[in-house]
Short mmCIF file of C-alpha atoms and ligand atoms in Angstrom, two decimals:
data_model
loop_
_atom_site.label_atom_id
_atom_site.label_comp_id
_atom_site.label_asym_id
_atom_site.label_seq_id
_atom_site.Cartn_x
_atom_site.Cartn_y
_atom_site.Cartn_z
CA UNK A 1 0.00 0.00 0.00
CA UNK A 2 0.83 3.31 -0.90
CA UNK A 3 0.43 6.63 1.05
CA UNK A 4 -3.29 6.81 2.38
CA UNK A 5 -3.31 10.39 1.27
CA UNK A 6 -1.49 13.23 0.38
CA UNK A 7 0.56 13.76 2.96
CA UNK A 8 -0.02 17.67 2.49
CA UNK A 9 -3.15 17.33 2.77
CA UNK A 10 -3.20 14.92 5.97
CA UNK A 11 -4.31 16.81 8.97
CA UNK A 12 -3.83 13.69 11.39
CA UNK A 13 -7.55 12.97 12.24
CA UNK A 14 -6.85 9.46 13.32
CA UNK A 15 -10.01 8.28 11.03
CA UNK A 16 -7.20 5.64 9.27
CA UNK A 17 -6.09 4.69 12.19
CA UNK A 18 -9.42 3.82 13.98
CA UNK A 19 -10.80 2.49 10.59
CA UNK A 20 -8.07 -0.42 9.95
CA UNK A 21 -9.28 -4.30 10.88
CA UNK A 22 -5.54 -5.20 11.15
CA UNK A 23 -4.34 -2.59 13.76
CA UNK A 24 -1.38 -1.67 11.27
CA UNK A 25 -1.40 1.82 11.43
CA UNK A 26 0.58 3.79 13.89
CA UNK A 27 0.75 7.87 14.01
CA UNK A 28 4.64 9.02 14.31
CA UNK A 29 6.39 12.26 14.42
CA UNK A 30 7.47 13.54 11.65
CA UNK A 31 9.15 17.16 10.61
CA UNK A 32 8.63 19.36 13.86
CA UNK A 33 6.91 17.17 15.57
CA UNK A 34 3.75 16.68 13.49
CA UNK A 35 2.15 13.16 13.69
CA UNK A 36 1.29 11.12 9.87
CA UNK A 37 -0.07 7.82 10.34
CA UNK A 38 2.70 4.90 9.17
CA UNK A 39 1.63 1.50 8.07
CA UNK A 40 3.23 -1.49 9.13
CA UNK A 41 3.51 -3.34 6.06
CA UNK A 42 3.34 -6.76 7.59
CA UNK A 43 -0.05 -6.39 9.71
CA UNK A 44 -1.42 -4.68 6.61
CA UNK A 45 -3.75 -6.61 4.15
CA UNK A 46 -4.21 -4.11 1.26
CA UNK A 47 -8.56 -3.66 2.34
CA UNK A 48 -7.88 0.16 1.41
CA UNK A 49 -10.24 1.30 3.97
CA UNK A 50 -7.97 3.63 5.18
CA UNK A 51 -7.74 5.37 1.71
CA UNK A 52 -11.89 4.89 1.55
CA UNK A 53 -12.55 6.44 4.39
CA UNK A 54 -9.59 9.29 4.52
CA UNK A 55 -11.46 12.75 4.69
CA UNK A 56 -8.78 14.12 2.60
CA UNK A 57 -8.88 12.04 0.24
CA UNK A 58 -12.87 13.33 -0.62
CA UNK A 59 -14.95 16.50 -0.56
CA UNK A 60 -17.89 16.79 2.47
CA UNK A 61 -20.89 18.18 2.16
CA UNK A 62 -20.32 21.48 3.83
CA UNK A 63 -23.39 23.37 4.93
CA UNK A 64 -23.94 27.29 5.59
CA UNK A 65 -25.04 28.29 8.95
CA UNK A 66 -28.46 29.01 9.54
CA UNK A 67 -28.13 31.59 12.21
CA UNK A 68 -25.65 33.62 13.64
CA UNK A 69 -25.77 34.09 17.74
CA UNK A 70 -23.42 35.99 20.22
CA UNK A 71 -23.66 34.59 23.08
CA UNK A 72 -22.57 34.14 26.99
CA UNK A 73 -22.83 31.26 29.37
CA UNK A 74 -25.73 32.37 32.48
CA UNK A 75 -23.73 31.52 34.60
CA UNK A 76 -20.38 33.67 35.26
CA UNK A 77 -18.07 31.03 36.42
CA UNK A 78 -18.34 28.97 33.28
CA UNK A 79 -17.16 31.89 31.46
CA UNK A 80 -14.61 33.08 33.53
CA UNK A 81 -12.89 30.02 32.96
CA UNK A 82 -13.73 29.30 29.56
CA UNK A 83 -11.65 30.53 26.46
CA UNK A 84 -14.55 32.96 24.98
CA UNK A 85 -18.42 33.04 26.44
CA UNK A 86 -18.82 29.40 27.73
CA UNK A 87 -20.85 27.92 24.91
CA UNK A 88 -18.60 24.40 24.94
CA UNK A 89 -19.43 23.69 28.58
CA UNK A 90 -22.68 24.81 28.39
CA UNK A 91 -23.49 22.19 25.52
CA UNK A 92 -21.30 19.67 27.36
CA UNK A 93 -23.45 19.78 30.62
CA UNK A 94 -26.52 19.87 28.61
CA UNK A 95 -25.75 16.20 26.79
CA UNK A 96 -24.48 14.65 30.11
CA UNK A 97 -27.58 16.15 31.81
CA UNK A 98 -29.93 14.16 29.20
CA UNK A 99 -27.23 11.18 30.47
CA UNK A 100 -25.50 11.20 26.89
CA UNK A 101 -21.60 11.12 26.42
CA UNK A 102 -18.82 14.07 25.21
CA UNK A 103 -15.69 13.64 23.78
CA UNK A 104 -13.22 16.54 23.71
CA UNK A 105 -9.71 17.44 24.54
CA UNK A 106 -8.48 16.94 27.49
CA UNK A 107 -6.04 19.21 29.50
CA UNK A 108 -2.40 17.97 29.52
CA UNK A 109 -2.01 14.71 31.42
CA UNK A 110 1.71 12.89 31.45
CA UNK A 111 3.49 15.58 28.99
CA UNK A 112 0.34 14.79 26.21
CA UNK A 113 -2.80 16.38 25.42
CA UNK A 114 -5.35 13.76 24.33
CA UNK A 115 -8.99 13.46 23.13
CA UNK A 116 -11.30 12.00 26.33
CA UNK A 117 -14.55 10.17 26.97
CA UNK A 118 -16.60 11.77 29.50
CA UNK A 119 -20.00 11.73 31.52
CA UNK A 120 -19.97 13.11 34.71
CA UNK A 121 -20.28 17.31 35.14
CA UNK A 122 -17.13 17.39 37.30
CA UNK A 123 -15.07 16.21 34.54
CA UNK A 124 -16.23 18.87 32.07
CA UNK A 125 -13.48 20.63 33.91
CA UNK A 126 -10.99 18.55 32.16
CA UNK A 127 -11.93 19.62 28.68
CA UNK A 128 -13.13 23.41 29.26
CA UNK A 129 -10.44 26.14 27.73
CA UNK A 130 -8.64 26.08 24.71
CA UNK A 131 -5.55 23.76 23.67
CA UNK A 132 -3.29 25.67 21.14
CA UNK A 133 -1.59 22.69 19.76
CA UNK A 134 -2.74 19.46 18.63
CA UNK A 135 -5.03 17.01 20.70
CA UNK A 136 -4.84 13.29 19.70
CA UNK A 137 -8.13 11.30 19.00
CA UNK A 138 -6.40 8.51 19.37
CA UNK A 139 -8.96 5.33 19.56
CA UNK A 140 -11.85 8.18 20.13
CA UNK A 141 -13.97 7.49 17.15
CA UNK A 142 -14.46 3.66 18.15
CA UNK A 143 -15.70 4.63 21.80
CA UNK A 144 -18.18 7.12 19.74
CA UNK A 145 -19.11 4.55 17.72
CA UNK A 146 -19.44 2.18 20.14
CA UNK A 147 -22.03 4.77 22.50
CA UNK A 148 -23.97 5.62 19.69
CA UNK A 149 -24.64 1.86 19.06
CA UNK A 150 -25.77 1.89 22.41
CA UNK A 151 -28.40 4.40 21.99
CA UNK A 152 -26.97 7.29 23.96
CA UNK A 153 -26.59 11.10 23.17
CA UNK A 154 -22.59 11.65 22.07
CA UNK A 155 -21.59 15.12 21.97
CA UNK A 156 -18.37 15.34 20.14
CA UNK A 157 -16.42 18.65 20.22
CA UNK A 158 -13.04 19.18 18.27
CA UNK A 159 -11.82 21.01 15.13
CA UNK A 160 -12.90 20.78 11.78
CA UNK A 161 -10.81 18.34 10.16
CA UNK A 162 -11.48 16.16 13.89
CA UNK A 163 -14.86 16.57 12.83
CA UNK A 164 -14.86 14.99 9.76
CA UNK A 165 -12.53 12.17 10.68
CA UNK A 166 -15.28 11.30 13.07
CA UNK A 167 -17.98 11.91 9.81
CA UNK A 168 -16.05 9.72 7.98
CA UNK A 169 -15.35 7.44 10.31
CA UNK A 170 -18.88 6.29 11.27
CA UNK A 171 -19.97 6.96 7.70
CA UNK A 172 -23.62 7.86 8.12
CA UNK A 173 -25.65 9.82 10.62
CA UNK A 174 -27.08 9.05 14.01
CA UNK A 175 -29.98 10.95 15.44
CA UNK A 176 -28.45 11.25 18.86
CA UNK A 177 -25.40 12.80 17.46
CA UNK A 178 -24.04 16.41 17.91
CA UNK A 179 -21.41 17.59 16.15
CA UNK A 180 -19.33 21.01 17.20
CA UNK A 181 -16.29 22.57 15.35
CA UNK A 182 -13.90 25.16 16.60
CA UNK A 183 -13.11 28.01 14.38
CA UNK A 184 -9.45 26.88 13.76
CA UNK A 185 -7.02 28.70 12.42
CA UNK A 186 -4.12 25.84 12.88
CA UNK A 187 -2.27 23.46 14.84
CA UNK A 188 1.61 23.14 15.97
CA UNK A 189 2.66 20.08 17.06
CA UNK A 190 2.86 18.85 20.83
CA UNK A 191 6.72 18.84 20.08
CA UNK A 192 6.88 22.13 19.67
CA UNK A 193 4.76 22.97 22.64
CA UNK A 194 7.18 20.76 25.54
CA UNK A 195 9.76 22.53 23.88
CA UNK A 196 8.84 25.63 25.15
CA UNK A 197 7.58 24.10 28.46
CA UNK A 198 10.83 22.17 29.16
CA UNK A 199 12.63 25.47 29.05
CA UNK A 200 9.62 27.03 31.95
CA UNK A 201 9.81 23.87 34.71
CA UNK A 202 12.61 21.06 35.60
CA UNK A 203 9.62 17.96 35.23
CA UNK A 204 7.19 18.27 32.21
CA UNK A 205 5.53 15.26 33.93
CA UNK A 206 4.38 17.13 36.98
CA UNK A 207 2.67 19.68 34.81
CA UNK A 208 -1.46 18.89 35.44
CA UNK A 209 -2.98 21.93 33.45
CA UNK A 210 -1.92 24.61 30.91
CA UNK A 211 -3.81 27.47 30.75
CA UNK A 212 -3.66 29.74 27.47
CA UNK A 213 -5.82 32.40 28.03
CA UNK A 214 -6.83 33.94 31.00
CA UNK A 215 -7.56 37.35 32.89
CA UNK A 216 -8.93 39.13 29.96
CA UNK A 217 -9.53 37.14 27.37
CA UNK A 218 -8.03 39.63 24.87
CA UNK A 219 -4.87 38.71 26.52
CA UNK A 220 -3.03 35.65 25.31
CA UNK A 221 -0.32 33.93 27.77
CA UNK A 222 0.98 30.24 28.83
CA UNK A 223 0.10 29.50 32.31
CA UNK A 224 1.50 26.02 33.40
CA UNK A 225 0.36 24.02 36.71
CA UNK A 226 1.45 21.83 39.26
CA UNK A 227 -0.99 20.04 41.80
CA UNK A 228 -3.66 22.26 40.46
CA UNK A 229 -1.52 25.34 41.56
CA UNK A 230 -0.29 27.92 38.94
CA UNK A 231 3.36 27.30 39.15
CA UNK A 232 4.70 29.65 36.37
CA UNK A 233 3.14 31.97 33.82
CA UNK A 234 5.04 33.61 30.77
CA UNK A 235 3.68 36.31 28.82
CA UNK A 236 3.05 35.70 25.21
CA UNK A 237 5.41 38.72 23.99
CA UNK A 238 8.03 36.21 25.90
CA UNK A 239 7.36 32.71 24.44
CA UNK A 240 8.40 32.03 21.08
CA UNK A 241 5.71 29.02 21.01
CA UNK A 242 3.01 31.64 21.45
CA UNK A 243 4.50 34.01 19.28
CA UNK A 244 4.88 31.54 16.49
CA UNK A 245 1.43 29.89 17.14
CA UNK A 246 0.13 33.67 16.40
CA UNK A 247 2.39 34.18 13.25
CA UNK A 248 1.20 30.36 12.22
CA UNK A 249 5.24 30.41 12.00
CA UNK A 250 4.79 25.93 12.54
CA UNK A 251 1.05 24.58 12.15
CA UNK A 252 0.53 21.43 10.35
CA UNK A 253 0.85 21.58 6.61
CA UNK A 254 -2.73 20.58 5.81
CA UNK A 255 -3.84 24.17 7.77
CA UNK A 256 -2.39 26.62 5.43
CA UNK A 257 -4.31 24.93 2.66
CA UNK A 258 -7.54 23.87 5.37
CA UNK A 259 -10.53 23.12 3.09
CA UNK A 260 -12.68 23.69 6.47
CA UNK A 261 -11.58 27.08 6.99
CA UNK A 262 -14.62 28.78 5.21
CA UNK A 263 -18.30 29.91 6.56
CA UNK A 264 -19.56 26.61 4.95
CA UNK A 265 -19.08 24.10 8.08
CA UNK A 266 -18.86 20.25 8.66
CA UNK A 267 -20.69 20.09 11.90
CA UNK A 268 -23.92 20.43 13.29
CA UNK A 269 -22.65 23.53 14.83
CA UNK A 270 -20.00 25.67 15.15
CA UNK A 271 -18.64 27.77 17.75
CA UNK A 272 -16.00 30.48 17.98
CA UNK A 273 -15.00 33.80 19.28
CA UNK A 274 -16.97 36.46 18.20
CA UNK A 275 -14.34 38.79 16.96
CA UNK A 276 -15.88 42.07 15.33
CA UNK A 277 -18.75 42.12 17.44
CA UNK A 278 -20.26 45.63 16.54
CA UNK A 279 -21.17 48.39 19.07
CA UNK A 280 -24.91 47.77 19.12
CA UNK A 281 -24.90 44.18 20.59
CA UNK A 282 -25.63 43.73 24.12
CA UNK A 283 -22.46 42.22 24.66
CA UNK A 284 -20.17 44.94 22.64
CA UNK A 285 -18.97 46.22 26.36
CA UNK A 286 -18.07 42.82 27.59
CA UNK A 287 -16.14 41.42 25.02
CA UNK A 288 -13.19 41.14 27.34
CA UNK A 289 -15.04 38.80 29.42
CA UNK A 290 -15.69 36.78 26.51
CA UNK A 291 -17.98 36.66 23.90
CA UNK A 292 -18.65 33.24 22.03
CA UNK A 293 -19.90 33.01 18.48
CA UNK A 294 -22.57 29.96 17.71
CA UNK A 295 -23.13 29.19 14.17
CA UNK A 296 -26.23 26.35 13.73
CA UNK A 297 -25.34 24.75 10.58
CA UNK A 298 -28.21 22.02 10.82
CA UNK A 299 -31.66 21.90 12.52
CA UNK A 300 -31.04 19.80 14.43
CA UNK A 301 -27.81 21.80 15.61
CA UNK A 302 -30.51 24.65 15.97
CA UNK A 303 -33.05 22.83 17.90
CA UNK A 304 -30.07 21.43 20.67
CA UNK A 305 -29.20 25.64 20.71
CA UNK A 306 -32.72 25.76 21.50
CA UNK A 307 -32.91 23.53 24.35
CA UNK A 308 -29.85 24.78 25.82
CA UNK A 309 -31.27 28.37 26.47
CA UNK A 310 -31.97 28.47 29.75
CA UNK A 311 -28.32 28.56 30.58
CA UNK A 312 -26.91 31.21 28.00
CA UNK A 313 -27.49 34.83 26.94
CA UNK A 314 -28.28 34.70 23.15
CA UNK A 315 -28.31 37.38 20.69
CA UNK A 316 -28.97 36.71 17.09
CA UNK A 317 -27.01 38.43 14.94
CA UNK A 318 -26.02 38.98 11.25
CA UNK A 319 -23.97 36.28 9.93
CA UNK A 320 -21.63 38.31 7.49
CA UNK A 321 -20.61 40.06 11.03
CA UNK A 322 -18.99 37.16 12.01
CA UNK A 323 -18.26 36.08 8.79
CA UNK A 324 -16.50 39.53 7.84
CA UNK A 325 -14.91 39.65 12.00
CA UNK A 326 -13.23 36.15 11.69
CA UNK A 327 -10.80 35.38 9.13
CA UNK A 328 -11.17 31.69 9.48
CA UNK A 329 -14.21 31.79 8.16
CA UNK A 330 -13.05 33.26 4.70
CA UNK A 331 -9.85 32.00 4.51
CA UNK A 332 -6.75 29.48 6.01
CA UNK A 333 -3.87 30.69 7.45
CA UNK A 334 -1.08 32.10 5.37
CA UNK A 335 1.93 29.39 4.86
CA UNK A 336 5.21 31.63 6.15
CA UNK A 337 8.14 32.48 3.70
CA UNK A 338 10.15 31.43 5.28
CA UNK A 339 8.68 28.04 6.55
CA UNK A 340 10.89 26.29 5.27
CA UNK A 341 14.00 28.04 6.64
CA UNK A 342 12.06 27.69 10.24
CA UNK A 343 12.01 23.62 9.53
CA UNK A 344 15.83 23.45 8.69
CA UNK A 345 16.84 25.15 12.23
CA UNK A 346 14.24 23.35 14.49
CA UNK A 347 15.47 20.46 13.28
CA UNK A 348 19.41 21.55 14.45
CA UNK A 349 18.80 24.20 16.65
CA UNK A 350 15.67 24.42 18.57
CA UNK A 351 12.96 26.51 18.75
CA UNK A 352 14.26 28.85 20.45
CA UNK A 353 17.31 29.64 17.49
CA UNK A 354 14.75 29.06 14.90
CA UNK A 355 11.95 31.62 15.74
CA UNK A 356 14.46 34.41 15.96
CA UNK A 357 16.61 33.22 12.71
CA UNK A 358 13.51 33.21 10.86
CA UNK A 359 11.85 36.91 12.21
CA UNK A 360 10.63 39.21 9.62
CA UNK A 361 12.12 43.02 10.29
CA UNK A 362 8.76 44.15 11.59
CA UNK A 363 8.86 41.05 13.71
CA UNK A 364 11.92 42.02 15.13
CA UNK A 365 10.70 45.41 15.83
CA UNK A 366 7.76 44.19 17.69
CA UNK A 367 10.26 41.71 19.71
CA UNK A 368 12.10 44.38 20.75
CA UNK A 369 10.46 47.37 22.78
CA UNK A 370 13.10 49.43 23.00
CA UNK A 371 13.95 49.49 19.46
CA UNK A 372 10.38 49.81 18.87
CA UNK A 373 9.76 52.63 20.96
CA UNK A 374 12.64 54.64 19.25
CA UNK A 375 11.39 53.45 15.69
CA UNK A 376 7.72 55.15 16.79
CA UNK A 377 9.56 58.34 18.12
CA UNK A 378 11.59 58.86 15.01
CA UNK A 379 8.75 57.95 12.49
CA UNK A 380 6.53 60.73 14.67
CA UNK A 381 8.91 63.51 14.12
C1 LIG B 401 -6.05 25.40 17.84
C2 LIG B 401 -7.22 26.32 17.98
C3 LIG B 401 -7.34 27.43 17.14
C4 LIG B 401 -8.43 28.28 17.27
N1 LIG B 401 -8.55 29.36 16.40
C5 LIG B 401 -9.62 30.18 16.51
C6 LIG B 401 -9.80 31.28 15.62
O1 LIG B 401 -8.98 31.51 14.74
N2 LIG B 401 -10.92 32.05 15.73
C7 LIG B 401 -11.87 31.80 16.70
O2 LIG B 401 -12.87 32.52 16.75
N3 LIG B 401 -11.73 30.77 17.56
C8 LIG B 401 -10.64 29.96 17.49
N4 LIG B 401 -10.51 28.90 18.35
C9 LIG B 401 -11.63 28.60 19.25
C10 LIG B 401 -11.62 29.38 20.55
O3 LIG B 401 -10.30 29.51 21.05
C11 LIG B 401 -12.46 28.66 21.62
O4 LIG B 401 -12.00 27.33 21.74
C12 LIG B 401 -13.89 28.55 21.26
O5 LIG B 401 -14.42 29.84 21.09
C13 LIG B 401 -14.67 27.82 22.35
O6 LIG B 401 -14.67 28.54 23.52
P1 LIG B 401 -15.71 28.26 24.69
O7 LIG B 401 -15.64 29.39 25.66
O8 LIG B 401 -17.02 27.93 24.10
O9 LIG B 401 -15.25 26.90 25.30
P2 LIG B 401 -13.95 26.36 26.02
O10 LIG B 401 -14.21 26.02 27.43
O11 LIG B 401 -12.81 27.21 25.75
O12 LIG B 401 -13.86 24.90 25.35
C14 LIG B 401 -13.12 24.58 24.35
C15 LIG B 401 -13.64 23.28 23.72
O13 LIG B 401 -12.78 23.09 22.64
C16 LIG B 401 -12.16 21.83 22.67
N5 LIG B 401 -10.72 22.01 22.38
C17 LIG B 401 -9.86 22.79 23.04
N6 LIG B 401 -8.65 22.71 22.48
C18 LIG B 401 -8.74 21.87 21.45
C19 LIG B 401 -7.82 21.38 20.50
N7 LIG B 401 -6.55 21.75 20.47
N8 LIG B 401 -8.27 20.50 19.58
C20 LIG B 401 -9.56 20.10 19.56
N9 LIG B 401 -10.49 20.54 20.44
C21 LIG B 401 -10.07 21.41 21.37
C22 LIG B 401 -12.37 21.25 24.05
O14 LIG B 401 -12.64 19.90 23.93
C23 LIG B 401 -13.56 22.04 24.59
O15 LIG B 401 -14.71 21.28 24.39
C24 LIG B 401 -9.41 28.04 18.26
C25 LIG B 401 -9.28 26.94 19.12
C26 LIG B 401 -8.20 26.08 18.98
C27 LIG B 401 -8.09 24.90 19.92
S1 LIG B 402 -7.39 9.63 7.74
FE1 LIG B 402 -6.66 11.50 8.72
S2 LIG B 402 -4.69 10.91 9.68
FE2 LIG B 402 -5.23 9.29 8.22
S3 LIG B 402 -4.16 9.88 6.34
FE3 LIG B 402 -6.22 10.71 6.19
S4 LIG B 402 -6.04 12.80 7.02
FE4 LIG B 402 -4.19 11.67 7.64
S1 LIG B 403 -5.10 -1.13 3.78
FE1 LIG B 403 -6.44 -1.97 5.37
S2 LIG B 403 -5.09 -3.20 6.63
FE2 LIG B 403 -3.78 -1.91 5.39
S3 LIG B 403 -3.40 -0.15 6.69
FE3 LIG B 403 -5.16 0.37 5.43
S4 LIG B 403 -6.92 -0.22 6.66
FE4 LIG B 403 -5.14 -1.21 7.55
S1 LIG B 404 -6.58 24.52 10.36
FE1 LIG B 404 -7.80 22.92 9.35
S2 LIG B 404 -6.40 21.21 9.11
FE2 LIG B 404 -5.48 22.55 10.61
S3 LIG B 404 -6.18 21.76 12.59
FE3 LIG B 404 -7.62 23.37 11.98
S4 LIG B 404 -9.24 22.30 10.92
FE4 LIG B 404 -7.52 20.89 11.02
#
C-alpha cells in the first residue's frame, strides 16, 4: 500500500487509524513534531479502507449556517474560565444532563494532550479552555461509535478536520449525534509545545494543566500548573511558542491549505469567538469577558441551541458580522516564507534559534520594545 493520502493534505484525524481491521497503522512524528499515520507493512492486508474512508482524500458536504448568535454562558463562572463566552461547557453539561456522552480534549495529562470520553459534570473541567496545539483522538472514534450503538446522546467537540474524521469514520448519521467545530485557524505540534515548556519547569511530567488564556480574554499567555496550583506563567510577547502559534510560524501543513476554513461548516454547529462584534450588541462592552460566536449549521444543531437556552445569553445576529470579524471563516492561514528556513533550524537548533533566525524586520521590531519605541519616536517627528 501506498500513502493513504497526500501527505499535504493529511491533517492527522486518526479516522485511518481507527478504521483499519488489522491494527497496522501507527501515528509518528514527523518534521517538527507533526504526527502522519505509518503502516506497518506486515499487519497490513491491502482492504484500502484507510484510503476509503480518509477525509482528505474526498470533498464533504459542507453546509452554511443558519443563524448567527453571540452569546454568553448564564452563569459567570463557566465563562470566567472558559476561552470565549462558555458555549462548549454549556453544551457539554446539557448532553451529560440528558445522560448522553462528550468527547473533547483533554487538559495535559503525562506531557500529552489527548482526546477523552466523559459523563460526569465534574469532569467537564478537564476539557473546558482552549488547547493551542494538537489534541490526539487517538482510539476516540471507536468509543463514539461504540455509545452511539448503544443508543446514547454523544456530543463530540473538536476542530474541523477532527470533525470529519469522526464523519467519515462512522460513515452515516445518528440521530443522537451532535457535532461542534472550533473556528481553527491551525495546529503546531505537541513537540513544539514541551519545547517551550521544558525550558519554563525542571519535570514536564508534573505539569497537570496549561492554561492559554486567561484574565482578559483579549490577553493571550501560557500559564502552566502543578498540583492544580499555577506554578509559572510567561507572557506571550516572551514565548516564542506563542509568538509563532500567532504568526502560524509551525502549524501542520494541511492548515495553510484547510478546506474547512470557510463559513460553509462540517458540523452540526460551530462555535467560535466572536471577533468584530459591533457596538450595538448587548455584549459589545463585555467582550473582554468573553464573547462566544454559535453558528447552527443544521436543525437539528438549531433545535439542541434551542434547548440549551436556559443557561446562556443569546443574541442573534447577522452572519456576514462574524463572517466579515473572523478570518477563518473566509480563509486558512497564510503558509510563512520562510517556513521552510524555520524547519531546517528546528530540526538543528531548537525553537528557540529558529523563531528568531527566521523573524521578519517588523517582527523584530515588535520583539524588541526598546527598538520599537525609538522606531515610533523617530517615524513621529
Ligand atoms: C487550535 C485552535 C485554534 C483556534 N482558532 C480560533 C480562531 O482563529 N478564531 C476563533 O474565533 N476561535 C478559534 N478557536 C476557538 C476558541 O479559542 C475557543 O476554543 C472557542 O471559542 C470555544 O470557547 P468556549 O468558551 O465555548 O469553550 P472552552 O471552554 O474554551 O472549550 C473549548 C472546547 O474546545 C475543545 N478544544 C480545546 N482545544 C482543542 C484542540 N486543540 N483541539 C480540539 N479541540 C479542542 C475542548 O474539547 C472544549 O470542548 C481556536 C481553538 C483552537 C483549539
Ligand atoms: S485519515 Fe486523517 S490521519 Fe489518516 S491519512 Fe487521512 S487525514 Fe491523515
Ligand atoms: S489497507 Fe487496510 S489493513 Fe492496510 S493499513 Fe489500510 S486499513 Fe489497515
Ligand atoms: S486549520 Fe484545518 S487542518 Fe489545521 S487543525 Fe484546523 S481544521 Fe484541522
Amino acid at each position: 500500500m501506498d500513502r493513504i493520502c497526500d501527505k499535504k493534505d493529511c491533517t492527522g484525524c486518526f479516522a485511518c487509524y481507527n478504521i483499519c481491521p488489522k491494527k497496522a497503522i501507527e501515528m509518528k512524528e514527523e518534521k517538527l513534531g507533526h504526527i502522519y499515520p505509518e503502516i506497518n507493512l506486515d499487519k497490513c492486508i491491502n482492504c484500502n479502507l484507510c484510503k476509503k474512508i480518509c477525509p482528505s482524500n474526498k470533498n464533504f458536504q459542507l453546509r452554511e449556517p443558519l443563524k448567527a448568535y453571540a452569546m454568553k454562558s448564564k452563569d459567570e463562572e463557566i465563562r470566567k474560565n472558559s476561552t470565549s463566552g462558555g458555549a462548549a461547557t454549556v453544551f457539554a453539561l446539557a448532553i451529560i444532563e440528558k445522560g448522553g456522552i462528550v468527547y473533547g480534549a483533554n487538559n495535559i495529562e503525562n506531557g500529552k494532550f489527548n482526546f477523552i470520553r466523559i459523563n460526569k459534570k465534574e469532569k467537564v473541567e478537564k476539557i473546558k479552555g482552549s488547547k493551542y496545539v494538537q489534541c490526539y483522538i487517538n482510539d476516540m472514534y471507536i468509543r463514539a461509535k461504540e455509545d452511539l450503538i448503544s443508543g446514547v446522546y454523544v456530543l463530540f467537540i473538536g476542530t474541523p478536520c477532527q470533525i470529519a474524521g469522526l464523519k467519515s469514520f462512522l460513515g452515516k448519521d445518528y440521530d443522537k449525534l451532535i457535532t461542534i467545530d472550533l473556528i481553527c485557524h491551525g495546529v503546531p505540534s505537541q513537540r513544539l509545545l514541551m519545547n517551550e515548556i521544558e525550558e519554563m519547569v525542571e519535570d514536564v511530567n508534573k505539569v497537570d494543566k496549561i492554561l492559554f488564556r486567561t484574565q482578559e480574554k483579549t490577553g493571550f499567555n501560557l500559564n502552566l500548573y502543578e498540583d492544580g496550583k499555577l506554578k509559572i506563567s510567561k507572557e506571550m510577547k516572551e514565548s516564542c511558542y506563542y509568538k509563532g502559534f500567532m504568526r502560524a510560524l509551525f502549524y501542520r501543513e494541511s492548515c495553510y491549505t484547510c478546506k474547512y476554513a470557510t463559513q460553509s461548516r462540517v458540523s452540526d454547529i460551530t462555535i467560535g469567538d466572536f471577533w468584530g462584534l459591533k457596538e450595538n450588541s448587548r455584549f459589545y462592552k463585555e467582550r473582554s469577558k468573553g464573547v462566544s460566536l454559535i453558528l447552527p449549521l443544521t436543525e437539528k444543531g438549531l433545535k439542541f441551541i434551542k434547548e440549551c437556552k436556559k443557561n446562556m445569553e443569546l443574541e442573534e445576529r447577522e452572519i456576514m458580522e462574524a463572517v466579515y470579524g473572523n478570518s477563518q471563516l473566509r480563509h486558512s492561514s497564510n503558509k510563512p516564507k520562510k517556513y521552510n528556513k524555520f524547519i531546517k533550524i528546528y530540526e538543528k537548533q531548537g525553537l528557540k534559534k529558529a523563531y528568531l533566525k527566521t523573524r521578519t524586520v517588523k517582527q523584530i521590531l515588535k520583539d524588541n520594545k526598546t527598538i520599537m519605541n525609538l522606531y515610533e519616536r523617530v517615524k513621529g517627528k
